[in-house]
Amino acid sequence: MKNITVLLLLFISTITIAQVKGKITDKEGEPLSFVSVYLDKTVTGTTSNDNGDYVLELNKKGTHTVVFQFLGFKTLKKEINITSFPFELNAILEEENIKLDEISISTKDNPANRIIRNVIANKEKNTDKFSNYTAKFYSRGLTRIKDAPESFLGRSTGDFGGGLDSTRTGIIYLSETFSNISFQKKPKQFKEKIVASKVSGQDNGISFNRAEDSNLDLYENSLAVFNDLVSPISTNAFSYYNYKLVGTFYEKNEKLINKIKLIPKRKNDRVFDGFIYIVEDDWALYGVDVTTTGAQVNIPIVNSLKLKQSYNYADEIAGWVLISQTIDFDIKFFGFKPNGKFSYVYSDYNFEPNFTETTFTNEVLSFEENATKKDVAFWNTLRPVPLTEEEITDYSVKDSIKVIRKSKKYLDSLDAKGNKFGWLDPLKGYTHRNSYKNNSFSYNGPLVRTGFNTVQGINASAGFSYFEQINEEGKWWTASIIANYGFSDKRVRPTFSFTKKWDNFSKPRLTISGGTITPQFNEREPIFKLNNTIASLFYRNNYMKIYEKTFTEVRYSEEIRNGFYVESSLEYAKRTPLFNTTDYSFAKQNDTGYTSNNPLDQTDFTNGAFEEHTIASLNIGATFVFRQKYLSYPDRKSNEGSDTYPTVSVNYRKRFGAENSDLNSDLFTANIKQDIQAGNYGDFSYTIRGGIFAEKKDIAFMDNLQANGNQLWFPIDRELNSFNLLEYYKYYTNDRYAEMHLEHNFKGALLGKVPLLNKLSLHLVAGGKALFMADKNPYTEYSIGLANLGFGKYRFLRFEYVSARYGDVKETGFVFRASLF
């Protein structure tokens, strides 16, 4: 039956009405993939697949000139006379005869530098020619894996959708997308409407082949999709590249093309290696054939990325436009070795679109109705690049088993294997899944939920949870019960939680929770529990101070409108001071030992920072992401934030119901943050936070406004939310306060110009922080450091020198951080 299905799909894939099709090879008969095929004097065409096969849609009979263009080979023009369809036209391409002009060799100035300078000088002029356009966009993504591991972290990895052979090698992802795209240069706008989308073996057919993500525009100074790699024609490209003119040749219209080799000045900089092709006199891109590595894009799991682009001359704008592109990738992580290719074709350009004020909105991606439900006949009519036999087989096999794999019998058989109990599961946890009913029951083990503090001693948590998915649009609910036990204070502290979410569009979520917990006195939780465990056990520094809270809380959140989020909560709690119960540590006993658990007086071991009390809390908050861009999928809304405006959050907190009225309070806080990409000059980020109480009262310590401090040399935190040398719990207020954090990562913009030092590919980072409280002197910090520290591809560390000042007191120090956090 499977063989019949494959043969049927092979037959159907060849049924078309108006086509020119054939095979493209070199002189040795080897197939050539990614060859651009189009009608002369147009920018509409197709490309060949991995087997060298192509299909060119053509509606009119008669005389036509078909052009075959491929980097490294001579452009071939073939004049044909079509009397009937389909029309077969094979092509054999010859390698380009690239020559280096003697005049170029003898000149004193590097001729490649002259060419690149001209390209940079003409970037604005060339991109203005296609400053507004609409086009059709086709993409195909394919990922293969070789020798796939059978298990990962003790769990079976399965057969990846049925695409693996006996050696666990094969296609694990195959997708296609066809879209209508619109682009505007000033102000920069982009919109994509997906007409058809499919993923092999999946019902919903939603691929991640977005046109905007694939828009690798080398005319920009940096490529954000490739982690801000510096373009070889960037305005400051000469700080990153050397260039060599390899030779020249003439394209189909007798325009001279310069082939230029890119030579990175530093091995692991954010650069490409390879070749770019430049049109003489037009000073425009003709082709791109470049590679980069995981070290260069700062993604350790990547071995290599390869980018190829082909451009064609458009008579109507007298300019060169992108017609095809491929991205090849090779990845390795935890024994998995996937590789593959994403191919893109641009066609039917309209350079005089009728854009109106309503053309571009915050919605940058949308789907036509039933875009994921198109049949085989529709795709065979639409698809500009024919499928290879391997791809046809993958669609056939996975579609034929798709129904089977959704059956109760099959899903139960998978669960029977995955639900086996392992000997380590009592420590790390266990999940029993019912895939057919979309639910799971889990035991959450104590292995990663164990820590140490001087109040509880060694403490561990374990519990149970249940999850049930109701539909594919994001409706689900979950419930859990967890118990924490302290081996020193011999206390069990249980908690429960119930959460329900209704959809993936506005994401309304309701949570009801309660129990007994031990939160930090600073509700912003500046100290990670892992940091405190290490500092306590190895250095006898118990920085984290906690109290006990027995509570019941109701919390609700939702995105009311695009970019407008609300969150509210109502809580009733009993709050009790806690005291040290252990002085255990791996470190030797010193003169001072552990400090007390009282953040107001760390030498007072008998009195708490507050008196036990009960109190109610109401929180009402809103977050505004102005001009938030978003993607509308059939089953969800995905928000992308704003690259132009800051994100603003405001919150009102009311404490009420305490017997001692001084404990009741009203607090207003606001927060502004933004990340600004400065292209080749790095990234700038800032956060500003402030708050004010309606009335200054003698409130409980944990209700004060507090800044996030740090007393660790290697903190696990977020640097734009905390100070580097500020003592925990020292700076607090019941009046008003403001704090500011600024940071600029120059990446290679400055150190890349320093001889010898630039060989290390380090990034200069500079920052400033300030804290203002109504009843205290201002506290300021200035820092300068190095980021991108590490070895090879693994460069995620940063080191900073910090200078702090509080009144007349000055302090300096060093801080290490991992940018992973």
mmCIF file of N, CA and C in Angstrom, residues 22-37 46-55 68-76 89-96 308 326 341 343 385-386 388:
data_model
loop_
_atom_site.group_PDB
_atom_site.id
_atom_site.type_symbol
_atom_site.label_atom_id
_atom_site.label_comp_id
_atom_site.label_asym_id
_atom_site.label_seq_id
_atom_site.Cartn_x
_atom_site.Cartn_y
_atom_site.Cartn_z
ATOM 1 N N GLY A 22 12.488 20.590 -16.540
ATOM 2 C CA GLY A 22 13.647 19.856 -17.001
ATOM 3 C C GLY A 22 14.646 19.623 -15.900
ATOM 4 N N LYS A 23 15.866 19.268 -16.304
ATOM 5 C CA LYS A 23 16.933 18.960 -15.354
ATOM 6 C C LYS A 23 18.155 19.795 -15.717
ATOM 7 N N ILE A 24 18.856 20.273 -14.678
ATOM 8 C CA ILE A 24 20.031 21.115 -14.868
ATOM 9 C C ILE A 24 21.240 20.385 -14.300
ATOM 10 N N THR A 25 22.275 20.241 -15.108
ATOM 11 C CA THR A 25 23.487 19.536 -14.684
ATOM 12 C C THR A 25 24.712 20.320 -15.116
ATOM 13 N N ASP A 26 25.872 19.905 -14.595
ATOM 14 C CA ASP A 26 27.130 20.447 -15.098
ATOM 15 C C ASP A 26 27.615 19.573 -16.249
ATOM 16 N N LYS A 27 28.807 19.839 -16.753
ATOM 17 C CA LYS A 27 29.308 19.120 -17.932
ATOM 18 C C LYS A 27 29.552 17.647 -17.636
ATOM 19 N N GLU A 28 29.737 17.311 -16.349
ATOM 20 C CA GLU A 28 29.955 15.907 -15.966
ATOM 21 C C GLU A 28 28.643 15.176 -15.689
ATOM 22 N N GLY A 29 27.518 15.865 -15.855
ATOM 23 C CA GLY A 29 26.223 15.247 -15.629
ATOM 24 C C GLY A 29 25.747 15.283 -14.189
ATOM 25 N N GLU A 30 26.495 15.978 -13.302
ATOM 26 C CA GLU A 30 26.084 16.086 -11.906
ATOM 27 C C GLU A 30 24.981 17.144 -11.775
ATOM 28 N N PRO A 31 23.894 16.814 -11.058
ATOM 29 C CA PRO A 31 22.796 17.778 -10.927
ATOM 30 C C PRO A 31 23.232 19.017 -10.158
ATOM 31 N N LEU A 32 22.688 20.175 -10.526
ATOM 32 C CA LEU A 32 22.984 21.440 -9.867
ATOM 33 C C LEU A 32 21.728 21.936 -9.166
ATOM 34 N N SER A 33 21.823 22.128 -7.868
ATOM 35 C CA SER A 33 20.689 22.647 -7.102
ATOM 36 C C SER A 33 20.819 24.142 -6.924
ATOM 37 N N PHE A 34 19.681 24.778 -6.666
ATOM 38 C CA PHE A 34 19.622 26.217 -6.411
ATOM 39 C C PHE A 34 20.013 27.049 -7.638
ATOM 40 N N VAL A 35 19.797 26.529 -8.821
ATOM 41 C CA VAL A 35 19.986 27.310 -10.044
ATOM 42 C C VAL A 35 18.747 28.171 -10.254
ATOM 43 N N SER A 36 18.937 29.465 -10.485
ATOM 44 C CA SER A 36 17.812 30.364 -10.756
ATOM 45 C C SER A 36 17.394 30.217 -12.217
ATOM 46 N N VAL A 37 16.102 30.003 -12.418
ATOM 47 C CA VAL A 37 15.554 29.833 -13.762
ATOM 48 C C VAL A 37 14.429 30.844 -13.933
ATOM 49 N N THR A 46 11.992 30.501 -10.855
ATOM 50 C CA THR A 46 12.027 29.395 -9.916
ATOM 51 C C THR A 46 13.474 29.010 -9.679
ATOM 52 N N THR A 47 13.688 27.966 -8.908
ATOM 53 C CA THR A 47 15.030 27.414 -8.720
ATOM 54 C C THR A 47 14.950 25.901 -8.832
ATOM 55 N N SER A 48 16.090 25.283 -9.070
ATOM 56 C CA SER A 48 16.138 23.819 -9.157
ATOM 57 C C SER A 48 16.244 23.223 -7.759
ATOM 58 N N ASN A 49 15.747 21.993 -7.631
ATOM 59 C CA ASN A 49 15.817 21.337 -6.326
ATOM 60 C C ASN A 49 17.139 20.588 -6.179
ATOM 61 N N ASP A 50 17.269 19.784 -5.136
ATOM 62 C CA ASP A 50 18.530 19.103 -4.861
ATOM 63 C C ASP A 50 18.893 18.089 -5.933
ATOM 64 N N ASN A 51 17.924 17.658 -6.722
ATOM 65 C CA ASN A 51 18.191 16.719 -7.819
ATOM 66 C C ASN A 51 18.454 17.437 -9.130
ATOM 67 N N GLY A 52 18.432 18.785 -9.111
ATOM 68 C CA GLY A 52 18.640 19.539 -10.328
ATOM 69 C C GLY A 52 17.376 19.738 -11.148
ATOM 70 N N ASP A 53 16.237 19.269 -10.660
ATOM 71 C CA ASP A 53 14.974 19.399 -11.394
ATOM 72 C C ASP A 53 14.350 20.768 -11.137
ATOM 73 N N TYR A 54 13.687 21.309 -12.144
ATOM 74 C CA TYR A 54 13.006 22.590 -12.001
ATOM 75 C C TYR A 54 11.673 22.550 -12.723
ATOM 76 N N VAL A 55 10.778 23.430 -12.349
ATOM 77 C CA VAL A 55 9.492 23.629 -13.018
ATOM 78 C C VAL A 55 9.250 25.121 -13.101
ATOM 79 N N PHE A 68 19.225 30.614 -17.267
ATOM 80 C CA PHE A 68 19.688 29.754 -16.176
ATOM 81 C C PHE A 68 20.893 30.449 -15.539
ATOM 82 N N GLN A 69 20.770 30.819 -14.268
ATOM 83 C CA GLN A 69 21.806 31.597 -13.583
ATOM 84 C C GLN A 69 22.226 30.894 -12.305
ATOM 85 N N PHE A 70 23.547 30.709 -12.159
ATOM 86 C CA PHE A 70 24.058 30.001 -10.989
ATOM 87 C C PHE A 70 25.467 30.512 -10.691
ATOM 88 N N LEU A 71 25.707 30.889 -9.448
ATOM 89 C CA LEU A 71 27.014 31.421 -9.068
ATOM 90 C C LEU A 71 28.106 30.385 -9.339
ATOM 91 N N GLY A 72 29.189 30.842 -9.996
ATOM 92 C CA GLY A 72 30.301 29.960 -10.328
ATOM 93 C C GLY A 72 30.183 29.324 -11.692
ATOM 94 N N PHE A 73 29.024 29.521 -12.356
ATOM 95 C CA PHE A 73 28.797 28.965 -13.689
ATOM 96 C C PHE A 73 28.354 30.075 -14.642
ATOM 97 N N LYS A 74 28.630 29.884 -15.927
ATOM 98 C CA LYS A 74 28.221 30.849 -16.928
ATOM 99 C C LYS A 74 26.697 30.891 -17.026
ATOM 100 N N THR A 75 26.161 32.104 -17.083
ATOM 101 C CA THR A 75 24.719 32.250 -17.272
ATOM 102 C C THR A 75 24.349 31.769 -18.677
ATOM 103 N N LEU A 76 23.324 30.947 -18.741
ATOM 104 C CA LEU A 76 22.907 30.341 -20.010
ATOM 105 C C LEU A 76 21.554 30.882 -20.422
ATOM 106 N N LEU A 89 12.800 21.166 -21.110
ATOM 107 C CA LEU A 89 13.992 21.920 -21.471
ATOM 108 C C LEU A 89 15.083 21.618 -20.453
ATOM 109 N N ASN A 90 16.041 20.806 -20.847
ATOM 110 C CA ASN A 90 17.179 20.500 -19.990
ATOM 111 C C ASN A 90 18.303 21.489 -20.246
ATOM 112 N N ALA A 91 19.191 21.647 -19.287
ATOM 113 C CA ALA A 91 20.280 22.612 -19.434
ATOM 114 C C ALA A 91 21.567 22.046 -18.842
ATOM 115 N N ILE A 92 22.669 22.317 -19.544
ATOM 116 C CA ILE A 92 24.006 21.958 -19.056
ATOM 117 C C ILE A 92 24.783 23.251 -18.888
ATOM 118 N N LEU A 93 25.225 23.526 -17.670
ATOM 119 C CA LEU A 93 25.934 24.759 -17.379
ATOM 120 C C LEU A 93 27.445 24.514 -17.326
ATOM 121 N N GLU A 94 28.188 25.492 -17.828
ATOM 122 C CA GLU A 94 29.646 25.439 -17.815
ATOM 123 C C GLU A 94 30.182 26.352 -16.720
ATOM 124 N N GLU A 95 31.280 25.934 -16.116
ATOM 125 C CA GLU A 95 31.871 26.747 -15.063
ATOM 126 C C GLU A 95 32.307 28.100 -15.606
ATOM 127 N N GLU A 96 32.148 29.122 -14.782
ATOM 128 C CA GLU A 96 32.496 30.477 -15.190
ATOM 129 C C GLU A 96 34.003 30.616 -15.351
ATOM 130 N N LYS A 308 23.474 31.532 0.584
ATOM 131 C CA LYS A 308 23.647 31.798 -0.849
ATOM 132 C C LYS A 308 22.467 32.637 -1.323
ATOM 133 N N THR A 326 19.228 30.488 -0.177
ATOM 134 C CA THR A 326 19.241 29.256 0.619
ATOM 135 C C THR A 326 20.088 29.471 1.864
ATOM 136 N N LYS A 341 18.431 22.473 5.125
ATOM 137 C CA LYS A 341 18.443 23.641 4.259
ATOM 138 C C LYS A 341 17.071 24.288 4.254
ATOM 139 N N SER A 343 15.132 26.909 1.728
ATOM 140 C CA SER A 343 15.204 27.509 0.394
ATOM 141 C C SER A 343 14.075 28.517 0.232
ATOM 142 N N VAL A 385 9.222 25.215 -6.898
ATOM 143 C CA VAL A 385 10.376 24.322 -6.906
ATOM 144 C C VAL A 385 9.862 22.895 -6.726
ATOM 145 N N PRO A 386 10.108 22.017 -7.678
ATOM 146 C CA PRO A 386 9.559 20.659 -7.562
ATOM 147 C C PRO A 386 10.158 19.906 -6.383
ATOM 148 N N THR A 388 11.802 16.743 -4.483
ATOM 149 C CA THR A 388 12.667 15.622 -4.825
ATOM 150 C C THR A 388 11.928 14.327 -4.483
#
